[in-house]
Amino acid sequence: MMEIEIRSLAETPFDDVANAFLEAFADYGLTLDKVSLAAMLKRRGARMDLSFAAFSGGRIVSFIINGVGMYDGVMMAYDTGTGTIKEYRRQGLTDRIFANAQTRLADAGVGCYLLEVLTDNAPAVKIYTRQGFGIEREFDCFSASRQDVVDRLSRKANADIRISEATVDDICRYAPDFFDFSPSWQNTLQSVRRNPEAFVCFMASVDGEVAGIGVSETAYGDITLLAVDKARRRHGIGSRLLLELAGASLLQSVKALNVESSCVGMKEFLLTSGFSLSCRQYEMRKRLDTPIR
């Protein structure tokens, strides 16, 4: 077998990265193509100069693609995709890339490393724990038929609530006051700002005051943000916003990813709106030591 070289993806053509990504996840039932992969990486703030891969004969055989940005008040790296093509698995390549990545990220001033992993993916959880990551919180992910959601909510949503399209700036002005939990990396306002043309934004108004916000990435049926003023809940505002968001989806299905497991109210609302639990994830975090100069 050829010698393995670990290096940055800074000079690697996107097509090579995309081919490796799609091959690595081919047996996981992933439905991404190159266009949707590019959109995902943009939304998640991918930095190819701070992403790393194992190369064999010039070919990417294992990789970690990192997003970098402020999160929870810290300059953080987010593992937006870790994969190894089938014939190179169980050779310790992920450990080697992580070791390289963490040193380079710390050198670049990144204070923490963040990732998400399915709770039932025991081998991956074991790898990350061995690398020093600890579980920060747990997320629930939901999916539904778009038409089922529209049908259910059309019968009960309050038609008197005014819904208007909004800008990302509008959403950023009001959303933080309405949140019950801090959004996960890909659902933050910063992530929406990275690719605003991909999202549709709505505001709900009652008596001339903003009472709720909703954001969706329509091409992928992703309900990114949905929040209602705590003082105006249980008046159909969330249902009206979700109806608009589901109706705007360009897919036959919709999803709501990374709802904090402790947020019982949001989970019950999604379940009664036609969603079902699709998976659970851990958010894991590791502090990176600042290198000594």
PDB file of C-alpha atoms in Angstrom:
ATOM      1  CA  MET A   1       0.000   0.000   0.000  1.00  0.00           C
ATOM      2  CA  MET A   2       1.250   3.488  -0.850  1.00  0.00           C
ATOM      3  CA  GLU A   3       2.582   5.810   1.829  1.00  0.00           C
ATOM      4  CA  ILE A   4      -0.021   8.013   3.515  1.00  0.00           C
ATOM      5  CA  GLU A   5       0.528  11.778   3.631  1.00  0.00           C
ATOM      6  CA  ILE A   6      -1.529  14.066   5.910  1.00  0.00           C
ATOM      7  CA  ARG A   7      -1.946  17.626   4.650  1.00  0.00           C
ATOM      8  CA  SER A   8      -4.303  20.588   4.358  1.00  0.00           C
ATOM      9  CA  LEU A   9      -7.015  20.720   1.693  1.00  0.00           C
ATOM     10  CA  ALA A  10      -6.151  24.341   0.894  1.00  0.00           C
ATOM     11  CA  GLU A  11      -4.836  23.604  -2.605  1.00  0.00           C
ATOM     12  CA  THR A  12      -7.110  20.656  -3.404  1.00  0.00           C
ATOM     13  CA  PRO A  13      -9.741  21.173  -6.150  1.00  0.00           C
ATOM     14  CA  PHE A  14     -13.327  21.033  -4.878  1.00  0.00           C
ATOM     15  CA  ASP A  15     -14.152  18.177  -7.262  1.00  0.00           C
ATOM     16  CA  ASP A  16     -11.497  16.012  -5.598  1.00  0.00           C
ATOM     17  CA  VAL A  17     -12.875  16.822  -2.142  1.00  0.00           C
ATOM     18  CA  ALA A  18     -16.453  16.191  -3.283  1.00  0.00           C
ATOM     19  CA  ASN A  19     -15.576  12.878  -4.932  1.00  0.00           C
ATOM     20  CA  ALA A  20     -13.877  11.672  -1.755  1.00  0.00           C
ATOM     21  CA  PHE A  21     -16.791  12.858   0.408  1.00  0.00           C
ATOM     22  CA  LEU A  22     -19.431  11.133  -1.716  1.00  0.00           C
ATOM     23  CA  GLU A  23     -17.393   7.939  -1.957  1.00  0.00           C
ATOM     24  CA  ALA A  24     -16.757   7.823   1.789  1.00  0.00           C
ATOM     25  CA  PHE A  25     -20.480   8.114   2.529  1.00  0.00           C
ATOM     26  CA  ALA A  26     -21.743   6.001  -0.385  1.00  0.00           C
ATOM     27  CA  ASP A  27     -22.629   3.077   1.895  1.00  0.00           C
ATOM     28  CA  TYR A  28     -24.380   5.305   4.451  1.00  0.00           C
ATOM     29  CA  GLY A  29     -27.380   6.106   2.246  1.00  0.00           C
ATOM     30  CA  LEU A  30     -26.336   9.752   1.877  1.00  0.00           C
ATOM     31  CA  THR A  31     -28.357  11.620  -0.771  1.00  0.00           C
ATOM     32  CA  LEU A  32     -26.000  14.575  -1.261  1.00  0.00           C
ATOM     33  CA  ASP A  33     -24.667  15.538  -4.673  1.00  0.00           C
ATOM     34  CA  LYS A  34     -21.878  18.032  -5.420  1.00  0.00           C
ATOM     35  CA  VAL A  35     -24.235  21.010  -5.559  1.00  0.00           C
ATOM     36  CA  SER A  36     -25.870  20.239  -2.210  1.00  0.00           C
ATOM     37  CA  LEU A  37     -22.482  19.420  -0.682  1.00  0.00           C
ATOM     38  CA  ALA A  38     -21.133  22.824  -1.736  1.00  0.00           C
ATOM     39  CA  ALA A  39     -24.198  24.527  -0.208  1.00  0.00           C
ATOM     40  CA  MET A  40     -23.798  22.564   3.026  1.00  0.00           C
ATOM     41  CA  LEU A  41     -20.121  23.455   3.349  1.00  0.00           C
ATOM     42  CA  LYS A  42     -20.831  27.137   2.683  1.00  0.00           C
ATOM     43  CA  ARG A  43     -23.565  27.230   5.314  1.00  0.00           C
ATOM     44  CA  ARG A  44     -21.311  25.534   7.837  1.00  0.00           C
ATOM     45  CA  GLY A  45     -18.371  27.860   7.213  1.00  0.00           C
ATOM     46  CA  ALA A  46     -15.920  25.319   5.794  1.00  0.00           C
ATOM     47  CA  ARG A  47     -12.307  26.479   5.744  1.00  0.00           C
ATOM     48  CA  MET A  48     -10.282  24.290   3.405  1.00  0.00           C
ATOM     49  CA  ASP A  49      -7.022  25.778   4.698  1.00  0.00           C
ATOM     50  CA  LEU A  50      -7.963  24.396   8.130  1.00  0.00           C
ATOM     51  CA  SER A  51      -9.385  21.117   6.827  1.00  0.00           C
ATOM     52  CA  PHE A  52      -7.176  18.074   6.435  1.00  0.00           C
ATOM     53  CA  ALA A  53      -6.978  14.771   4.621  1.00  0.00           C
ATOM     54  CA  ALA A  54      -4.949  11.620   4.261  1.00  0.00           C
ATOM     55  CA  PHE A  55      -3.649  11.207   0.706  1.00  0.00           C
ATOM     56  CA  SER A  56      -2.475   7.982  -0.893  1.00  0.00           C
ATOM     57  CA  GLY A  57      -0.876   8.370  -4.296  1.00  0.00           C
ATOM     58  CA  GLY A  58      -2.409  11.835  -4.592  1.00  0.00           C
ATOM     59  CA  ARG A  59      -5.911  10.523  -3.850  1.00  0.00           C
ATOM     60  CA  ILE A  60      -7.941  11.583  -0.791  1.00  0.00           C
ATOM     61  CA  VAL A  61      -8.692   8.448   1.218  1.00  0.00           C
ATOM     62  CA  SER A  62      -9.751  10.000   4.544  1.00  0.00           C
ATOM     63  CA  PHE A  63     -10.654  13.563   5.539  1.00  0.00           C
ATOM     64  CA  ILE A  64     -11.945  16.020   8.107  1.00  0.00           C
ATOM     65  CA  ILE A  65     -13.587  19.189   6.749  1.00  0.00           C
ATOM     66  CA  ASN A  66     -13.746  21.941   9.348  1.00  0.00           C
ATOM     67  CA  GLY A  67     -15.906  25.015   9.608  1.00  0.00           C
ATOM     68  CA  VAL A  68     -14.439  27.856  11.649  1.00  0.00           C
ATOM     69  CA  GLY A  69     -16.230  30.760  13.340  1.00  0.00           C
ATOM     70  CA  MET A  70     -17.482  32.234  16.600  1.00  0.00           C
ATOM     71  CA  TYR A  71     -19.807  29.944  18.542  1.00  0.00           C
ATOM     72  CA  ASP A  72     -20.910  30.279  22.145  1.00  0.00           C
ATOM     73  CA  GLY A  73     -18.508  33.216  22.495  1.00  0.00           C
ATOM     74  CA  VAL A  74     -15.452  31.200  21.435  1.00  0.00           C
ATOM     75  CA  MET A  75     -13.514  30.908  18.178  1.00  0.00           C
ATOM     76  CA  MET A  76     -14.425  27.354  17.330  1.00  0.00           C
ATOM     77  CA  ALA A  77     -13.819  24.704  14.709  1.00  0.00           C
ATOM     78  CA  TYR A  78     -16.777  22.548  13.694  1.00  0.00           C
ATOM     79  CA  ASP A  79     -16.266  19.113  12.164  1.00  0.00           C
ATOM     80  CA  THR A  80     -18.636  19.432   9.223  1.00  0.00           C
ATOM     81  CA  GLY A  81     -17.669  16.089   7.699  1.00  0.00           C
ATOM     82  CA  THR A  82     -15.343  13.236   8.646  1.00  0.00           C
ATOM     83  CA  GLY A  83     -15.076  10.233   6.360  1.00  0.00           C
ATOM     84  CA  THR A  84     -12.846   7.449   5.083  1.00  0.00           C
ATOM     85  CA  ILE A  85     -13.301   5.494   1.881  1.00  0.00           C
ATOM     86  CA  LYS A  86     -14.166   1.872   2.535  1.00  0.00           C
ATOM     87  CA  GLU A  87     -10.874   0.131   1.751  1.00  0.00           C
ATOM     88  CA  TYR A  88      -8.909   2.467   4.055  1.00  0.00           C
ATOM     89  CA  ARG A  89     -11.075   2.141   7.166  1.00  0.00           C
ATOM     90  CA  ARG A  90      -9.829   0.693  10.470  1.00  0.00           C
ATOM     91  CA  GLN A  91      -6.278   1.891   9.833  1.00  0.00           C
ATOM     92  CA  GLY A  92      -6.280   4.725  12.358  1.00  0.00           C
ATOM     93  CA  LEU A  93      -6.417   7.446   9.721  1.00  0.00           C
ATOM     94  CA  THR A  94      -9.102   9.470  11.499  1.00  0.00           C
ATOM     95  CA  ASP A  95      -6.963   9.567  14.656  1.00  0.00           C
ATOM     96  CA  ARG A  96      -3.934  10.728  12.650  1.00  0.00           C
ATOM     97  CA  ILE A  97      -5.886  13.468  10.878  1.00  0.00           C
ATOM     98  CA  PHE A  98      -7.463  14.648  14.139  1.00  0.00           C
ATOM     99  CA  ALA A  99      -4.060  14.899  15.796  1.00  0.00           C
ATOM    100  CA  ASN A 100      -2.781  17.000  12.893  1.00  0.00           C
ATOM    101  CA  ALA A 101      -5.916  19.127  12.727  1.00  0.00           C
ATOM    102  CA  GLN A 102      -5.980  19.964  16.417  1.00  0.00           C
ATOM    103  CA  THR A 103      -2.402  21.231  16.388  1.00  0.00           C
ATOM    104  CA  ARG A 104      -2.979  23.340  13.286  1.00  0.00           C
ATOM    105  CA  LEU A 105      -6.268  24.730  14.597  1.00  0.00           C
ATOM    106  CA  ALA A 106      -4.717  25.717  17.920  1.00  0.00           C
ATOM    107  CA  ASP A 107      -1.906  27.442  15.999  1.00  0.00           C
ATOM    108  CA  ALA A 108      -4.604  29.408  14.114  1.00  0.00           C
ATOM    109  CA  GLY A 109      -6.129  30.658  17.383  1.00  0.00           C
ATOM    110  CA  VAL A 110      -9.095  28.275  17.544  1.00  0.00           C
ATOM    111  CA  GLY A 111     -10.070  27.635  21.161  1.00  0.00           C
ATOM    112  CA  CYS A 112     -12.464  24.674  20.888  1.00  0.00           C
ATOM    113  CA  TYR A 113     -13.345  21.830  18.566  1.00  0.00           C
ATOM    114  CA  LEU A 114     -17.026  20.950  18.084  1.00  0.00           C
ATOM    115  CA  LEU A 115     -18.772  18.068  16.375  1.00  0.00           C
ATOM    116  CA  GLU A 116     -22.034  16.139  16.232  1.00  0.00           C
ATOM    117  CA  VAL A 117     -22.397  12.384  16.073  1.00  0.00           C
ATOM    118  CA  LEU A 118     -25.362  10.019  16.047  1.00  0.00           C
ATOM    119  CA  THR A 119     -25.983   8.657  19.531  1.00  0.00           C
ATOM    120  CA  ASP A 120     -26.205   5.096  18.193  1.00  0.00           C
ATOM    121  CA  ASN A 121     -22.891   5.322  16.301  1.00  0.00           C
ATOM    122  CA  ALA A 122     -20.871   3.710  19.073  1.00  0.00           C
ATOM    123  CA  PRO A 123     -17.610   3.327  17.083  1.00  0.00           C
ATOM    124  CA  ALA A 124     -17.553   7.034  16.213  1.00  0.00           C
ATOM    125  CA  VAL A 125     -18.439   8.094  19.758  1.00  0.00           C
ATOM    126  CA  LYS A 126     -15.570   5.902  20.971  1.00  0.00           C
ATOM    127  CA  ILE A 127     -13.110   7.552  18.553  1.00  0.00           C
ATOM    128  CA  TYR A 128     -14.140  11.058  19.580  1.00  0.00           C
ATOM    129  CA  THR A 129     -14.048  10.215  23.287  1.00  0.00           C
ATOM    130  CA  ARG A 130     -10.559   8.796  22.818  1.00  0.00           C
ATOM    131  CA  GLN A 131      -9.599  12.075  21.156  1.00  0.00           C
ATOM    132  CA  GLY A 132     -10.684  13.961  24.270  1.00  0.00           C
ATOM    133  CA  PHE A 133     -14.182  15.123  23.256  1.00  0.00           C
ATOM    134  CA  GLY A 134     -16.921  15.239  25.863  1.00  0.00           C
ATOM    135  CA  ILE A 135     -20.693  15.246  25.376  1.00  0.00           C
ATOM    136  CA  GLU A 136     -22.021  18.792  25.677  1.00  0.00           C
ATOM    137  CA  ARG A 137     -25.732  18.195  24.973  1.00  0.00           C
ATOM    138  CA  GLU A 138     -28.133  15.930  23.068  1.00  0.00           C
ATOM    139  CA  PHE A 139     -30.250  16.809  20.028  1.00  0.00           C
ATOM    140  CA  ASP A 140     -33.373  15.259  18.526  1.00  0.00           C
ATOM    141  CA  CYS A 141     -33.943  15.389  14.767  1.00  0.00           C
ATOM    142  CA  PHE A 142     -37.370  15.238  13.123  1.00  0.00           C
ATOM    143  CA  SER A 143     -38.774  14.724   9.637  1.00  0.00           C
ATOM    144  CA  ALA A 144     -42.214  14.801   8.033  1.00  0.00           C
ATOM    145  CA  SER A 145     -44.149  14.776   4.790  1.00  0.00           C
ATOM    146  CA  ARG A 146     -44.521  18.365   3.648  1.00  0.00           C
ATOM    147  CA  GLN A 147     -48.122  17.780   2.591  1.00  0.00           C
ATOM    148  CA  ASP A 148     -49.031  16.137   5.889  1.00  0.00           C
ATOM    149  CA  VAL A 149     -47.709  19.131   7.816  1.00  0.00           C
ATOM    150  CA  VAL A 150     -49.509  21.590   5.531  1.00  0.00           C
ATOM    151  CA  ASP A 151     -52.777  19.660   5.815  1.00  0.00           C
ATOM    152  CA  ARG A 152     -52.626  19.464   9.609  1.00  0.00           C
ATOM    153  CA  LEU A 153     -51.648  23.072  10.182  1.00  0.00           C
ATOM    154  CA  SER A 154     -54.079  24.482   7.616  1.00  0.00           C
ATOM    155  CA  ARG A 155     -56.897  23.206   9.809  1.00  0.00           C
ATOM    156  CA  LYS A 156     -55.696  24.818  13.034  1.00  0.00           C
ATOM    157  CA  ALA A 157     -53.364  27.717  12.246  1.00  0.00           C
ATOM    158  CA  ASN A 158     -54.672  31.154  13.180  1.00  0.00           C
ATOM    159  CA  ALA A 159     -55.401  32.905   9.870  1.00  0.00           C
ATOM    160  CA  ASP A 160     -55.589  36.297  11.617  1.00  0.00           C
ATOM    161  CA  ILE A 161     -51.878  36.315  12.412  1.00  0.00           C
ATOM    162  CA  ARG A 162     -49.987  38.470   9.905  1.00  0.00           C
ATOM    163  CA  ILE A 163     -47.086  36.712   8.202  1.00  0.00           C
ATOM    164  CA  SER A 164     -44.589  38.703   6.158  1.00  0.00           C
ATOM    165  CA  GLU A 165     -41.322  37.936   4.441  1.00  0.00           C
ATOM    166  CA  ALA A 166     -38.282  39.263   6.270  1.00  0.00           C
ATOM    167  CA  THR A 167     -34.582  39.783   5.731  1.00  0.00           C
ATOM    168  CA  VAL A 168     -31.824  37.994   7.583  1.00  0.00           C
ATOM    169  CA  ASP A 169     -31.103  41.279   9.361  1.00  0.00           C
ATOM    170  CA  ASP A 170     -34.726  41.368  10.578  1.00  0.00           C
ATOM    171  CA  ILE A 171     -34.416  37.826  11.904  1.00  0.00           C
ATOM    172  CA  CYS A 172     -31.141  38.636  13.671  1.00  0.00           C
ATOM    173  CA  ARG A 173     -32.796  41.608  15.364  1.00  0.00           C
ATOM    174  CA  TYR A 174     -35.614  39.613  16.981  1.00  0.00           C
ATOM    175  CA  ALA A 175     -34.690  35.926  17.099  1.00  0.00           C
ATOM    176  CA  PRO A 176     -32.273  35.877  20.064  1.00  0.00           C
ATOM    177  CA  ASP A 177     -34.986  37.108  22.427  1.00  0.00           C
ATOM    178  CA  PHE A 178     -37.319  34.287  21.374  1.00  0.00           C
ATOM    179  CA  PHE A 179     -34.966  31.273  21.574  1.00  0.00           C
ATOM    180  CA  ASP A 180     -35.492  28.532  24.175  1.00  0.00           C
ATOM    181  CA  PHE A 181     -32.036  27.061  23.508  1.00  0.00           C
ATOM    182  CA  SER A 182     -28.915  28.041  21.611  1.00  0.00           C
ATOM    183  CA  PRO A 183     -29.103  26.781  18.003  1.00  0.00           C
ATOM    184  CA  SER A 184     -26.598  24.172  16.884  1.00  0.00           C
ATOM    185  CA  TRP A 185     -23.723  25.251  14.636  1.00  0.00           C
ATOM    186  CA  GLN A 186     -25.509  24.881  11.278  1.00  0.00           C
ATOM    187  CA  ASN A 187     -28.661  26.581  12.594  1.00  0.00           C
ATOM    188  CA  THR A 188     -27.056  29.699  14.046  1.00  0.00           C
ATOM    189  CA  LEU A 189     -27.782  33.151  12.684  1.00  0.00           C
ATOM    190  CA  GLN A 190     -24.137  33.266  11.609  1.00  0.00           C
ATOM    191  CA  SER A 191     -24.692  30.179   9.433  1.00  0.00           C
ATOM    192  CA  VAL A 192     -27.765  31.743   7.811  1.00  0.00           C
ATOM    193  CA  ARG A 193     -25.736  34.879   7.109  1.00  0.00           C
ATOM    194  CA  ARG A 194     -23.095  32.861   5.257  1.00  0.00           C
ATOM    195  CA  ASN A 195     -25.529  32.028   2.463  1.00  0.00           C
ATOM    196  CA  PRO A 196     -28.627  34.243   2.890  1.00  0.00           C
ATOM    197  CA  GLU A 197     -29.917  33.734  -0.658  1.00  0.00           C
ATOM    198  CA  ALA A 198     -30.554  30.053   0.157  1.00  0.00           C
ATOM    199  CA  PHE A 199     -33.052  30.857   2.916  1.00  0.00           C
ATOM    200  CA  VAL A 200     -36.590  32.168   3.157  1.00  0.00           C
ATOM    201  CA  CYS A 201     -37.355  34.207   6.280  1.00  0.00           C
ATOM    202  CA  PHE A 202     -40.759  34.984   7.796  1.00  0.00           C
ATOM    203  CA  MET A 203     -41.956  37.135  10.670  1.00  0.00           C
ATOM    204  CA  ALA A 204     -45.293  36.809  12.467  1.00  0.00           C
ATOM    205  CA  SER A 205     -46.898  39.981  13.793  1.00  0.00           C
ATOM    206  CA  VAL A 206     -49.693  40.470  16.312  1.00  0.00           C
ATOM    207  CA  ASP A 207     -51.117  43.920  17.011  1.00  0.00           C
ATOM    208  CA  GLY A 208     -48.284  45.442  15.028  1.00  0.00           C
ATOM    209  CA  GLU A 209     -45.558  43.767  17.094  1.00  0.00           C
ATOM    210  CA  VAL A 210     -43.216  40.990  15.975  1.00  0.00           C
ATOM    211  CA  ALA A 211     -44.288  37.829  17.777  1.00  0.00           C
ATOM    212  CA  GLY A 212     -42.285  35.100  16.052  1.00  0.00           C
ATOM    213  CA  ILE A 213     -39.735  34.251  13.362  1.00  0.00           C
ATOM    214  CA  GLY A 214     -39.121  31.359  10.997  1.00  0.00           C
ATOM    215  CA  VAL A 215     -36.249  30.501   8.638  1.00  0.00           C
ATOM    216  CA  SER A 216     -35.986  27.653   6.140  1.00  0.00           C
ATOM    217  CA  GLU A 217     -33.472  26.490   3.551  1.00  0.00           C
ATOM    218  CA  THR A 218     -36.124  25.747   0.936  1.00  0.00           C
ATOM    219  CA  ALA A 219     -34.045  23.655  -1.468  1.00  0.00           C
ATOM    220  CA  TYR A 220     -33.584  20.994   1.199  1.00  0.00           C
ATOM    221  CA  GLY A 221     -36.802  21.312   3.207  1.00  0.00           C
ATOM    222  CA  ASP A 222     -34.824  22.307   6.271  1.00  0.00           C
ATOM    223  CA  ILE A 223     -36.695  24.188   9.015  1.00  0.00           C
ATOM    224  CA  THR A 224     -33.650  26.037  10.301  1.00  0.00           C
ATOM    225  CA  LEU A 225     -35.101  28.385  12.922  1.00  0.00           C
ATOM    226  CA  LEU A 226     -38.556  28.664  14.470  1.00  0.00           C
ATOM    227  CA  ALA A 227     -39.165  30.735  17.578  1.00  0.00           C
ATOM    228  CA  VAL A 228     -42.078  32.577  19.177  1.00  0.00           C
ATOM    229  CA  ASP A 229     -42.139  35.351  21.767  1.00  0.00           C
ATOM    230  CA  LYS A 230     -42.527  33.589  25.129  1.00  0.00           C
ATOM    231  CA  ALA A 231     -45.328  35.975  26.124  1.00  0.00           C
ATOM    232  CA  ARG A 232     -47.417  35.131  23.039  1.00  0.00           C
ATOM    233  CA  ARG A 233     -47.270  31.360  22.853  1.00  0.00           C
ATOM    234  CA  ARG A 234     -50.225  28.984  22.516  1.00  0.00           C
ATOM    235  CA  HIS A 235     -52.048  31.391  20.210  1.00  0.00           C
ATOM    236  CA  GLY A 236     -51.258  29.634  16.927  1.00  0.00           C
ATOM    237  CA  ILE A 237     -48.253  31.773  15.985  1.00  0.00           C
ATOM    238  CA  GLY A 238     -45.847  28.838  15.746  1.00  0.00           C
ATOM    239  CA  SER A 239     -48.375  26.873  13.687  1.00  0.00           C
ATOM    240  CA  ARG A 240     -48.785  29.730  11.201  1.00  0.00           C
ATOM    241  CA  LEU A 241     -45.034  30.130  10.822  1.00  0.00           C
ATOM    242  CA  LEU A 242     -44.462  26.404  10.412  1.00  0.00           C
ATOM    243  CA  LEU A 243     -47.250  26.259   7.824  1.00  0.00           C
ATOM    244  CA  GLU A 244     -45.484  28.940   5.763  1.00  0.00           C
ATOM    245  CA  LEU A 245     -42.082  27.284   6.149  1.00  0.00           C
ATOM    246  CA  ALA A 246     -43.343  23.834   5.175  1.00  0.00           C
ATOM    247  CA  GLY A 247     -45.255  25.278   2.235  1.00  0.00           C
ATOM    248  CA  ALA A 248     -42.089  26.970   0.967  1.00  0.00           C
ATOM    249  CA  SER A 249     -40.129  23.695   0.824  1.00  0.00           C
ATOM    250  CA  LEU A 250     -39.103  22.588  -2.651  1.00  0.00           C
ATOM    251  CA  LEU A 251     -39.038  18.960  -1.510  1.00  0.00           C
ATOM    252  CA  GLN A 252     -41.838  16.573  -0.625  1.00  0.00           C
ATOM    253  CA  SER A 253     -40.380  16.216   2.850  1.00  0.00           C
ATOM    254  CA  VAL A 254     -39.360  18.651   5.573  1.00  0.00           C
ATOM    255  CA  LYS A 255     -36.993  18.264   8.492  1.00  0.00           C
ATOM    256  CA  ALA A 256     -36.156  19.997  11.753  1.00  0.00           C
ATOM    257  CA  LEU A 257     -32.670  19.078  12.881  1.00  0.00           C
ATOM    258  CA  ASN A 258     -30.957  19.457  16.238  1.00  0.00           C
ATOM    259  CA  VAL A 259     -33.770  20.375  18.596  1.00  0.00           C
ATOM    260  CA  GLU A 260     -32.225  20.336  22.050  1.00  0.00           C
ATOM    261  CA  SER A 261     -33.563  17.237  23.818  1.00  0.00           C
ATOM    262  CA  SER A 262     -34.399  19.219  26.941  1.00  0.00           C
ATOM    263  CA  CYS A 263     -36.778  21.501  24.976  1.00  0.00           C
ATOM    264  CA  VAL A 264     -39.948  19.487  25.577  1.00  0.00           C
ATOM    265  CA  GLY A 265     -42.291  22.164  24.254  1.00  0.00           C
ATOM    266  CA  MET A 266     -40.696  22.346  20.809  1.00  0.00           C
ATOM    267  CA  LYS A 267     -40.535  18.572  20.499  1.00  0.00           C
ATOM    268  CA  GLU A 268     -44.209  18.164  21.397  1.00  0.00           C
ATOM    269  CA  PHE A 269     -45.147  20.926  18.959  1.00  0.00           C
ATOM    270  CA  LEU A 270     -43.323  19.199  16.092  1.00  0.00           C
ATOM    271  CA  LEU A 271     -44.845  15.806  16.907  1.00  0.00           C
ATOM    272  CA  THR A 272     -48.387  17.186  16.960  1.00  0.00           C
ATOM    273  CA  SER A 273     -47.647  18.997  13.667  1.00  0.00           C
ATOM    274  CA  GLY A 274     -46.936  15.732  11.834  1.00  0.00           C
ATOM    275  CA  PHE A 275     -43.225  15.254  12.437  1.00  0.00           C
ATOM    276  CA  SER A 276     -41.644  12.075  13.751  1.00  0.00           C
ATOM    277  CA  LEU A 277     -38.303  11.483  15.426  1.00  0.00           C
ATOM    278  CA  SER A 278     -35.702  10.420  12.854  1.00  0.00           C
ATOM    279  CA  CYS A 279     -32.496  10.270  14.918  1.00  0.00           C
ATOM    280  CA  ARG A 280     -30.649  11.608  17.936  1.00  0.00           C
ATOM    281  CA  GLN A 281     -27.237  13.255  18.061  1.00  0.00           C
ATOM    282  CA  TYR A 282     -24.647  14.202  20.622  1.00  0.00           C
ATOM    283  CA  GLU A 283     -22.973  17.589  20.439  1.00  0.00           C
ATOM    284  CA  MET A 284     -19.392  16.946  21.583  1.00  0.00           C
ATOM    285  CA  ARG A 285     -16.709  19.498  22.381  1.00  0.00           C
ATOM    286  CA  LYS A 286     -13.006  19.573  23.127  1.00  0.00           C
ATOM    287  CA  ARG A 287     -10.918  22.490  24.361  1.00  0.00           C
ATOM    288  CA  LEU A 288      -7.792  23.103  22.290  1.00  0.00           C
ATOM    289  CA  ASP A 289      -4.669  24.111  24.145  1.00  0.00           C
ATOM    290  CA  THR A 290      -3.078  27.326  22.938  1.00  0.00           C
ATOM    291  CA  PRO A 291       0.455  26.557  21.762  1.00  0.00           C
ATOM    292  CA  ILE A 292       3.315  27.918  23.875  1.00  0.00           C
ATOM    293  CA  ARG A 293       5.463  30.453  22.022  1.00  0.00           C
TER     294      ARG A 293
END
